[in-house]
């Protein structure tokens, strides 16, 4: 973390944030952690969401909580896992709703990069985690940083669709100017939330709102991604 590896657009938007004391403390914490512990995702992937979705391209925001903490799972995009990983239960429910909502067949992998390259900003509120220790990097500074990211999107863009799944994501609603943007809420797709996520129709609704704003809709069909 000696140098921030982040998309140049985002680096410009967030330049002041990187200079603040809390962020300097956060980078110091991560530097110490990586000396004798395994941190996910790997350093070059920490800001993958920002790399795949430059600030000017953000049309939809999907907010997650923190990265997967199992080996090989975290890839810097909320809810997403590499192609060689088993699809997590929450993501399986996302695909189930996608099939019900838009009749899009689920892919055989959980890599959401195709969405992110189209303008779906897959942001975790906490960007790192220690191996096998869920939520181990809470309250180290990441939440302050990603709150600032949401505020920047809210203040400097217009017509973005925020998909807030679960109580944690819903708690960020106060950061969004709803006179400028759209907010859709649902239960978390985790099986622990029962069936509260199913029937939310967020994928079709997001595209309807994007069209109203003059944006191109998202192609949610991950099977079309050959990369």
mmCIF file of N, CA, C and O in Angstrom, residues 82-167:
data_model
loop_
_atom_site.group_PDB
_atom_site.id
_atom_site.type_symbol
_atom_site.label_atom_id
_atom_site.label_comp_id
_atom_site.label_asym_id
_atom_site.label_seq_id
_atom_site.Cartn_x
_atom_site.Cartn_y
_atom_site.Cartn_z
ATOM 1 N N UNK A 82 -13.921 -15.425 -8.497
ATOM 2 C CA UNK A 82 -13.280 -15.871 -9.733
ATOM 3 C C UNK A 82 -13.990 -17.080 -10.337
ATOM 4 O O UNK A 82 -14.712 -17.808 -9.653
ATOM 5 N N UNK A 83 -13.743 -17.298 -11.599
ATOM 6 C CA UNK A 83 -14.454 -18.357 -12.337
ATOM 7 C C UNK A 83 -14.184 -19.754 -11.812
ATOM 8 O O UNK A 83 -15.007 -20.648 -12.005
ATOM 9 N N UNK A 84 -13.047 -19.962 -11.193
ATOM 10 C CA UNK A 84 -12.735 -21.309 -10.705
ATOM 11 C C UNK A 84 -13.232 -21.548 -9.284
ATOM 12 O O UNK A 84 -12.948 -22.573 -8.678
ATOM 13 N N UNK A 85 -14.007 -20.593 -8.748
ATOM 14 C CA UNK A 85 -14.548 -20.714 -7.391
ATOM 15 C C UNK A 85 -15.997 -21.208 -7.415
ATOM 16 O O UNK A 85 -16.751 -20.900 -8.344
ATOM 17 N N UNK A 86 -16.349 -21.915 -6.381
ATOM 18 C CA UNK A 86 -17.749 -22.305 -6.211
ATOM 19 C C UNK A 86 -18.601 -21.048 -6.007
ATOM 20 O O UNK A 86 -18.198 -20.122 -5.302
ATOM 21 N N UNK A 87 -19.769 -21.010 -6.611
ATOM 22 C CA UNK A 87 -20.647 -19.840 -6.496
ATOM 23 C C UNK A 87 -21.237 -19.789 -5.085
ATOM 24 O O UNK A 87 -21.887 -20.747 -4.644
ATOM 25 N N UNK A 88 -21.025 -18.689 -4.353
ATOM 26 C CA UNK A 88 -21.551 -18.580 -2.980
ATOM 27 C C UNK A 88 -23.086 -18.567 -2.954
ATOM 28 O O UNK A 88 -23.727 -18.183 -3.938
ATOM 29 N N UNK A 89 -23.675 -18.959 -1.833
ATOM 30 C CA UNK A 89 -25.144 -19.027 -1.726
ATOM 31 C C UNK A 89 -25.856 -17.708 -2.040
ATOM 32 O O UNK A 89 -26.889 -17.716 -2.722
ATOM 33 N N UNK A 90 -25.312 -16.586 -1.575
ATOM 34 C CA UNK A 90 -25.958 -15.293 -1.845
ATOM 35 C C UNK A 90 -25.998 -15.009 -3.340
ATOM 36 O O UNK A 90 -27.009 -14.535 -3.883
ATOM 37 N N UNK A 91 -24.892 -15.296 -4.011
ATOM 38 C CA UNK A 91 -24.834 -15.039 -5.452
ATOM 39 C C UNK A 91 -25.757 -15.987 -6.216
ATOM 40 O O UNK A 91 -26.348 -15.604 -7.233
ATOM 41 N N UNK A 92 -25.909 -17.196 -5.713
ATOM 42 C CA UNK A 92 -26.862 -18.113 -6.346
ATOM 43 C C UNK A 92 -28.282 -17.539 -6.288
ATOM 44 O O UNK A 92 -29.061 -17.678 -7.236
ATOM 45 N N UNK A 93 -28.617 -16.892 -5.183
ATOM 46 C CA UNK A 93 -29.933 -16.265 -5.083
ATOM 47 C C UNK A 93 -30.061 -15.052 -5.994
ATOM 48 O O UNK A 93 -31.142 -14.773 -6.521
ATOM 49 N N UNK A 94 -28.964 -14.318 -6.188
ATOM 50 C CA UNK A 94 -28.967 -13.211 -7.151
ATOM 51 C C UNK A 94 -29.292 -13.757 -8.545
ATOM 52 O O UNK A 94 -30.133 -13.204 -9.277
ATOM 53 N N UNK A 95 -28.637 -14.854 -8.908
ATOM 54 C CA UNK A 95 -28.878 -15.457 -10.224
ATOM 55 C C UNK A 95 -30.301 -16.005 -10.332
ATOM 56 O O UNK A 95 -30.922 -15.952 -11.398
ATOM 57 N N UNK A 96 -30.821 -16.540 -9.213
ATOM 58 C CA UNK A 96 -32.193 -17.054 -9.205
ATOM 59 C C UNK A 96 -33.192 -15.934 -9.484
ATOM 60 O O UNK A 96 -34.140 -16.100 -10.268
ATOM 61 N N UNK A 97 -32.960 -14.776 -8.850
ATOM 62 C CA UNK A 97 -33.855 -13.633 -9.076
ATOM 63 C C UNK A 97 -33.696 -13.092 -10.495
ATOM 64 O O UNK A 97 -34.671 -12.654 -11.121
ATOM 65 N N UNK A 98 -32.489 -13.108 -11.009
ATOM 66 C CA UNK A 98 -32.240 -12.654 -12.378
ATOM 67 C C UNK A 98 -33.021 -13.517 -13.376
ATOM 68 O O UNK A 98 -33.602 -13.012 -14.343
ATOM 69 N N UNK A 99 -33.028 -14.817 -13.130
ATOM 70 C CA UNK A 99 -33.800 -15.735 -13.980
ATOM 71 C C UNK A 99 -35.283 -15.442 -13.879
ATOM 72 O O UNK A 99 -36.007 -15.390 -14.887
ATOM 73 N N UNK A 100 -35.778 -15.236 -12.647
ATOM 74 C CA UNK A 100 -37.206 -14.971 -12.463
ATOM 75 C C UNK A 100 -37.610 -13.625 -13.058
ATOM 76 O O UNK A 100 -38.666 -13.494 -13.681
ATOM 77 N N UNK A 101 -36.743 -12.610 -12.878
ATOM 78 C CA UNK A 101 -37.054 -11.241 -13.300
ATOM 79 C C UNK A 101 -36.944 -11.061 -14.813
ATOM 80 O O UNK A 101 -37.858 -10.528 -15.458
ATOM 81 N N UNK A 102 -35.850 -11.512 -15.387
ATOM 82 C CA UNK A 102 -35.578 -11.240 -16.805
ATOM 83 C C UNK A 102 -35.395 -12.503 -17.646
ATOM 84 O O UNK A 102 -35.011 -12.425 -18.811
ATOM 85 N N UNK A 103 -35.650 -13.661 -17.029
ATOM 86 C CA UNK A 103 -35.502 -14.944 -17.723
ATOM 87 C C UNK A 103 -34.093 -15.143 -18.289
ATOM 88 O O UNK A 103 -33.913 -15.706 -19.364
ATOM 89 N N UNK A 104 -33.105 -14.667 -17.544
ATOM 90 C CA UNK A 104 -31.704 -14.849 -17.931
ATOM 91 C C UNK A 104 -31.155 -16.070 -17.216
ATOM 92 O O UNK A 104 -31.192 -16.155 -15.984
ATOM 93 N N UNK A 105 -30.642 -17.010 -17.990
ATOM 94 C CA UNK A 105 -30.125 -18.256 -17.422
ATOM 95 C C UNK A 105 -28.866 -17.989 -16.601
ATOM 96 O O UNK A 105 -27.997 -17.219 -17.023
ATOM 97 N N UNK A 106 -28.728 -18.610 -15.435
ATOM 98 C CA UNK A 106 -27.539 -18.427 -14.602
ATOM 99 C C UNK A 106 -26.292 -18.944 -15.310
ATOM 100 O O UNK A 106 -26.348 -19.959 -16.015
ATOM 101 N N UNK A 107 -25.160 -18.266 -15.130
ATOM 102 C CA UNK A 107 -23.906 -18.761 -15.680
ATOM 103 C C UNK A 107 -23.368 -19.898 -14.812
ATOM 104 O O UNK A 107 -23.903 -20.172 -13.736
ATOM 105 N N UNK A 108 -22.317 -20.548 -15.267
ATOM 106 C CA UNK A 108 -21.713 -21.617 -14.477
ATOM 107 C C UNK A 108 -20.548 -21.111 -13.644
ATOM 108 O O UNK A 108 -19.713 -21.880 -13.178
ATOM 109 N N UNK A 109 -20.482 -19.804 -13.460
ATOM 110 C CA UNK A 109 -19.424 -19.176 -12.659
ATOM 111 C C UNK A 109 -19.992 -17.963 -11.934
ATOM 112 O O UNK A 109 -21.121 -17.542 -12.193
ATOM 113 N N UNK A 110 -19.192 -17.386 -11.017
ATOM 114 C CA UNK A 110 -19.662 -16.244 -10.237
ATOM 115 C C UNK A 110 -18.884 -14.961 -10.478
ATOM 116 O O UNK A 110 -18.883 -14.059 -9.636
ATOM 117 N N UNK A 111 -18.237 -14.859 -11.637
ATOM 118 C CA UNK A 111 -17.442 -13.676 -11.971
ATOM 119 C C UNK A 111 -18.347 -12.594 -12.561
ATOM 120 O O UNK A 111 -18.894 -12.765 -13.655
ATOM 121 N N UNK A 112 -18.483 -11.477 -11.851
ATOM 122 C CA UNK A 112 -19.385 -10.391 -12.264
ATOM 123 C C UNK A 112 -18.666 -9.266 -13.009
ATOM 124 O O UNK A 112 -19.197 -8.160 -13.153
ATOM 125 N N UNK A 113 -17.469 -9.546 -13.505
ATOM 126 C CA UNK A 113 -16.692 -8.513 -14.192
ATOM 127 C C UNK A 113 -17.446 -7.899 -15.373
ATOM 128 O O UNK A 113 -17.322 -6.703 -15.648
ATOM 129 N N UNK A 114 -18.216 -8.712 -16.071
ATOM 130 C CA UNK A 114 -18.984 -8.228 -17.229
ATOM 131 C C UNK A 114 -19.923 -7.101 -16.828
ATOM 132 O O UNK A 114 -20.066 -6.112 -17.543
ATOM 133 N N UNK A 115 -20.558 -7.250 -15.670
ATOM 134 C CA UNK A 115 -21.419 -6.173 -15.177
ATOM 135 C C UNK A 115 -20.593 -4.921 -14.869
ATOM 136 O O UNK A 115 -20.973 -3.813 -15.239
ATOM 137 N N UNK A 116 -19.477 -5.129 -14.191
ATOM 138 C CA UNK A 116 -18.683 -3.981 -13.737
ATOM 139 C C UNK A 116 -18.130 -3.180 -14.906
ATOM 140 O O UNK A 116 -18.018 -1.955 -14.835
ATOM 141 N N UNK A 117 -17.800 -3.856 -15.996
ATOM 142 C CA UNK A 117 -17.268 -3.135 -17.163
ATOM 143 C C UNK A 117 -18.348 -2.333 -17.883
ATOM 144 O O UNK A 117 -18.040 -1.446 -18.665
ATOM 145 N N UNK A 118 -19.610 -2.630 -17.586
ATOM 146 C CA UNK A 118 -20.723 -1.890 -18.206
ATOM 147 C C UNK A 118 -21.179 -0.697 -17.362
ATOM 148 O O UNK A 118 -22.066 0.049 -17.776
ATOM 149 N N UNK A 119 -20.609 -0.552 -16.174
ATOM 150 C CA UNK A 119 -21.014 0.573 -15.335
ATOM 151 C C UNK A 119 -21.678 0.192 -14.037
ATOM 152 O O UNK A 119 -22.212 1.056 -13.333
ATOM 153 N N UNK A 120 -21.660 -1.112 -13.696
ATOM 154 C CA UNK A 120 -22.190 -1.553 -12.400
ATOM 155 C C UNK A 120 -21.028 -1.556 -11.413
ATOM 156 O O UNK A 120 -20.138 -2.400 -11.486
ATOM 157 N N UNK A 121 -21.035 -0.593 -10.510
ATOM 158 C CA UNK A 121 -19.945 -0.406 -9.545
ATOM 159 C C UNK A 121 -20.184 -1.341 -8.365
ATOM 160 O O UNK A 121 -21.081 -1.113 -7.552
ATOM 161 N N UNK A 122 -19.392 -2.397 -8.283
ATOM 162 C CA UNK A 122 -19.574 -3.444 -7.279
ATOM 163 C C UNK A 122 -18.678 -3.142 -6.085
ATOM 164 O O UNK A 122 -17.569 -3.663 -5.953
ATOM 165 N N UNK A 123 -19.183 -2.297 -5.201
ATOM 166 C CA UNK A 123 -18.392 -1.743 -4.104
ATOM 167 C C UNK A 123 -18.651 -2.453 -2.777
ATOM 168 O O UNK A 123 -19.794 -2.558 -2.333
ATOM 169 N N UNK A 124 -17.592 -2.918 -2.145
ATOM 170 C CA UNK A 124 -17.682 -3.367 -0.751
ATOM 171 C C UNK A 124 -17.391 -2.182 0.168
ATOM 172 O O UNK A 124 -16.513 -1.369 -0.127
ATOM 173 N N UNK A 125 -18.105 -2.089 1.283
ATOM 174 C CA UNK A 125 -17.864 -1.001 2.233
ATOM 175 C C UNK A 125 -16.493 -1.149 2.898
ATOM 176 O O UNK A 125 -15.859 -0.172 3.257
ATOM 177 N N UNK A 126 -16.058 -2.400 3.065
ATOM 178 C CA UNK A 126 -14.737 -2.708 3.611
ATOM 179 C C UNK A 126 -13.986 -3.451 2.515
ATOM 180 O O UNK A 126 -14.503 -4.421 1.964
ATOM 181 N N UNK A 127 -12.786 -2.987 2.176
ATOM 182 C CA UNK A 127 -12.128 -3.500 0.974
ATOM 183 C C UNK A 127 -11.127 -4.615 1.225
ATOM 184 O O UNK A 127 -10.614 -5.205 0.267
ATOM 185 N N UNK A 128 -10.831 -4.923 2.475
ATOM 186 C CA UNK A 128 -9.889 -6.004 2.769
ATOM 187 C C UNK A 128 -10.376 -6.818 3.962
ATOM 188 O O UNK A 128 -11.229 -6.376 4.737
ATOM 189 N N UNK A 129 -9.783 -8.009 4.117
ATOM 190 C CA UNK A 129 -10.136 -8.887 5.234
ATOM 191 C C UNK A 129 -8.958 -9.835 5.481
ATOM 192 O O UNK A 129 -8.210 -10.162 4.548
ATOM 193 N N UNK A 130 -8.785 -10.265 6.715
ATOM 194 C CA UNK A 130 -7.766 -11.266 7.001
ATOM 195 C C UNK A 130 -8.303 -12.654 6.680
ATOM 196 O O UNK A 130 -9.483 -12.936 6.880
ATOM 197 N N UNK A 131 -7.432 -13.514 6.177
ATOM 198 C CA UNK A 131 -7.811 -14.879 5.818
ATOM 199 C C UNK A 131 -8.566 -15.569 6.955
ATOM 200 O O UNK A 131 -8.123 -15.569 8.102
ATOM 201 N N UNK A 132 -9.730 -16.118 6.598
ATOM 202 C CA UNK A 132 -10.560 -16.916 7.511
ATOM 203 C C UNK A 132 -11.071 -16.144 8.728
ATOM 204 O O UNK A 132 -11.486 -16.748 9.719
ATOM 205 N N UNK A 133 -11.061 -14.811 8.658
ATOM 206 C CA UNK A 133 -11.565 -13.995 9.773
ATOM 207 C C UNK A 133 -12.542 -12.946 9.229
ATOM 208 O O UNK A 133 -12.152 -11.830 8.908
ATOM 209 N N UNK A 134 -13.786 -13.343 9.141
ATOM 210 C CA UNK A 134 -14.807 -12.453 8.581
ATOM 211 C C UNK A 134 -14.852 -11.122 9.329
ATOM 212 O O UNK A 134 -14.748 -11.086 10.554
ATOM 213 N N UNK A 135 -14.994 -10.049 8.563
ATOM 214 C CA UNK A 135 -15.158 -8.703 9.124
ATOM 215 C C UNK A 135 -13.990 -8.263 10.002
ATOM 216 O O UNK A 135 -14.128 -7.373 10.839
ATOM 217 N N UNK A 136 -12.823 -8.856 9.813
ATOM 218 C CA UNK A 136 -11.669 -8.542 10.668
ATOM 219 C C UNK A 136 -11.089 -7.155 10.424
ATOM 220 O O UNK A 136 -10.328 -6.654 11.259
ATOM 221 N N UNK A 137 -11.441 -6.514 9.308
ATOM 222 C CA UNK A 137 -10.928 -5.173 9.032
ATOM 223 C C UNK A 137 -12.006 -4.096 9.155
ATOM 224 O O UNK A 137 -11.885 -3.022 8.589
ATOM 225 N N UNK A 138 -13.028 -4.402 9.932
ATOM 226 C CA UNK A 138 -14.032 -3.375 10.240
ATOM 227 C C UNK A 138 -13.416 -2.305 11.131
ATOM 228 O O UNK A 138 -12.533 -2.577 11.944
ATOM 229 N N UNK A 139 -13.924 -1.098 10.964
ATOM 230 C CA UNK A 139 -13.554 0.042 11.820
ATOM 231 C C UNK A 139 -12.048 0.317 11.802
ATOM 232 O O UNK A 139 -11.467 0.728 12.804
ATOM 233 N N UNK A 140 -11.434 0.084 10.641
ATOM 234 C CA UNK A 140 -10.018 0.418 10.459
ATOM 235 C C UNK A 140 -9.842 1.613 9.515
ATOM 236 O O UNK A 140 -8.719 2.044 9.270
ATOM 237 N N UNK A 141 -10.964 2.110 8.992
ATOM 238 C CA UNK A 141 -10.905 3.257 8.097
ATOM 239 C C UNK A 141 -11.584 3.057 6.757
ATOM 240 O O UNK A 141 -11.936 4.031 6.084
ATOM 241 N N UNK A 142 -11.784 1.799 6.373
ATOM 242 C CA UNK A 142 -12.403 1.557 5.073
ATOM 243 C C UNK A 142 -13.813 2.127 4.975
ATOM 244 O O UNK A 142 -14.204 2.659 3.931
ATOM 245 N N UNK A 143 -14.596 2.011 6.062
ATOM 246 C CA UNK A 143 -15.971 2.513 6.003
ATOM 247 C C UNK A 143 -16.004 4.013 5.756
ATOM 248 O O UNK A 143 -16.840 4.503 4.989
ATOM 249 N N UNK A 144 -15.086 4.745 6.381
ATOM 250 C CA UNK A 144 -15.025 6.193 6.160
ATOM 251 C C UNK A 144 -14.672 6.491 4.706
ATOM 252 O O UNK A 144 -15.234 7.396 4.086
ATOM 253 N N UNK A 145 -13.754 5.699 4.166
ATOM 254 C CA UNK A 145 -13.335 5.890 2.775
ATOM 255 C C UNK A 145 -14.482 5.608 1.811
ATOM 256 O O UNK A 145 -14.777 6.421 0.920
ATOM 257 N N UNK A 146 -15.155 4.472 1.972
ATOM 258 C CA UNK A 146 -16.212 4.123 1.018
ATOM 259 C C UNK A 146 -17.459 4.989 1.208
ATOM 260 O O UNK A 146 -18.200 5.214 0.251
ATOM 261 N N UNK A 147 -17.699 5.485 2.413
ATOM 262 C CA UNK A 147 -18.763 6.486 2.593
ATOM 263 C C UNK A 147 -18.446 7.725 1.749
ATOM 264 O O UNK A 147 -19.340 8.302 1.116
ATOM 265 N N UNK A 148 -17.181 8.123 1.744
ATOM 266 C CA UNK A 148 -16.761 9.272 0.939
ATOM 267 C C UNK A 148 -16.954 8.984 -0.550
ATOM 268 O O UNK A 148 -17.349 9.874 -1.319
ATOM 269 N N UNK A 149 -16.691 7.743 -0.962
ATOM 270 C CA UNK A 149 -16.901 7.350 -2.358
ATOM 271 C C UNK A 149 -18.368 7.508 -2.740
ATOM 272 O O UNK A 149 -18.704 8.084 -3.782
ATOM 273 N N UNK A 150 -19.265 7.024 -1.885
ATOM 274 C CA UNK A 150 -20.694 7.136 -2.154
ATOM 275 C C UNK A 150 -21.119 8.605 -2.224
ATOM 276 O O UNK A 150 -21.893 9.005 -3.104
ATOM 277 N N UNK A 151 -20.600 9.402 -1.318
ATOM 278 C CA UNK A 151 -20.934 10.828 -1.311
ATOM 279 C C UNK A 151 -20.454 11.518 -2.576
ATOM 280 O O UNK A 151 -21.130 12.407 -3.115
ATOM 281 N N UNK A 152 -19.275 11.137 -3.078
ATOM 282 C CA UNK A 152 -18.744 11.724 -4.315
ATOM 283 C C UNK A 152 -19.644 11.374 -5.498
ATOM 284 O O UNK A 152 -19.938 12.225 -6.337
ATOM 285 N N UNK A 153 -20.066 10.120 -5.568
ATOM 286 C CA UNK A 153 -20.976 9.719 -6.643
ATOM 287 C C UNK A 153 -22.271 10.509 -6.542
ATOM 288 O O UNK A 153 -22.787 11.032 -7.533
ATOM 289 N N UNK A 154 -22.793 10.617 -5.319
ATOM 290 C CA UNK A 154 -24.050 11.326 -5.099
ATOM 291 C C UNK A 154 -23.965 12.790 -5.501
ATOM 292 O O UNK A 154 -24.868 13.321 -6.145
ATOM 293 N N UNK A 155 -22.852 13.436 -5.153
ATOM 294 C CA UNK A 155 -22.717 14.877 -5.379
ATOM 295 C C UNK A 155 -22.331 15.230 -6.815
ATOM 296 O O UNK A 155 -22.752 16.268 -7.344
ATOM 297 N N UNK A 156 -21.532 14.379 -7.445
ATOM 298 C CA UNK A 156 -20.933 14.758 -8.729
ATOM 299 C C UNK A 156 -21.551 14.070 -9.940
ATOM 300 O O UNK A 156 -21.241 14.415 -11.071
ATOM 301 N N UNK A 157 -22.426 13.084 -9.711
ATOM 302 C CA UNK A 157 -23.086 12.423 -10.824
ATOM 303 C C UNK A 157 -24.596 12.599 -10.714
ATOM 304 O O UNK A 157 -25.091 13.132 -9.724
ATOM 305 N N UNK A 158 -25.323 12.141 -11.720
ATOM 306 C CA UNK A 158 -26.785 12.257 -11.700
ATOM 307 C C UNK A 158 -27.402 11.010 -12.324
ATOM 308 O O UNK A 158 -26.862 10.463 -13.279
ATOM 309 N N UNK A 159 -28.509 10.584 -11.759
ATOM 310 C CA UNK A 159 -29.263 9.482 -12.336
ATOM 311 C C UNK A 159 -28.695 8.104 -12.098
ATOM 312 O O UNK A 159 -29.043 7.151 -12.799
ATOM 313 N N UNK A 160 -27.847 7.961 -11.093
ATOM 314 C CA UNK A 160 -27.288 6.648 -10.760
ATOM 315 C C UNK A 160 -28.337 5.834 -10.002
ATOM 316 O O UNK A 160 -29.101 6.370 -9.190
ATOM 317 N N UNK A 161 -28.380 4.529 -10.263
ATOM 318 C CA UNK A 161 -29.304 3.630 -9.571
ATOM 319 C C UNK A 161 -28.532 2.881 -8.490
ATOM 320 O O UNK A 161 -27.586 2.141 -8.790
ATOM 321 N N UNK A 162 -28.904 3.072 -7.240
ATOM 322 C CA UNK A 162 -28.273 2.398 -6.109
ATOM 323 C C UNK A 162 -29.127 1.199 -5.712
ATOM 324 O O UNK A 162 -30.305 1.352 -5.393
ATOM 325 N N UNK A 163 -28.526 0.008 -5.721
ATOM 326 C CA UNK A 163 -29.210 -1.209 -5.293
ATOM 327 C C UNK A 163 -28.705 -1.563 -3.900
ATOM 328 O O UNK A 163 -27.546 -1.947 -3.725
ATOM 329 N N UNK A 164 -29.563 -1.403 -2.906
ATOM 330 C CA UNK A 164 -29.184 -1.620 -1.508
ATOM 331 C C UNK A 164 -29.836 -2.901 -1.014
ATOM 332 O O UNK A 164 -31.047 -2.960 -0.809
ATOM 333 N N UNK A 165 -29.006 -3.936 -0.845
ATOM 334 C CA UNK A 165 -29.492 -5.261 -0.468
ATOM 335 C C UNK A 165 -29.108 -5.560 0.978
ATOM 336 O O UNK A 165 -27.933 -5.718 1.298
ATOM 337 N N UNK A 166 -30.087 -5.639 1.859
ATOM 338 C CA UNK A 166 -29.831 -5.944 3.259
ATOM 339 C C UNK A 166 -29.704 -4.696 4.110
ATOM 340 O O UNK A 166 -29.531 -3.583 3.611
ATOM 341 N N UNK A 167 -29.793 -4.881 5.420
ATOM 342 C CA UNK A 167 -29.822 -3.749 6.348
ATOM 343 C C UNK A 167 -28.545 -2.926 6.334
ATOM 344 O O UNK A 167 -28.583 -1.700 6.474
#
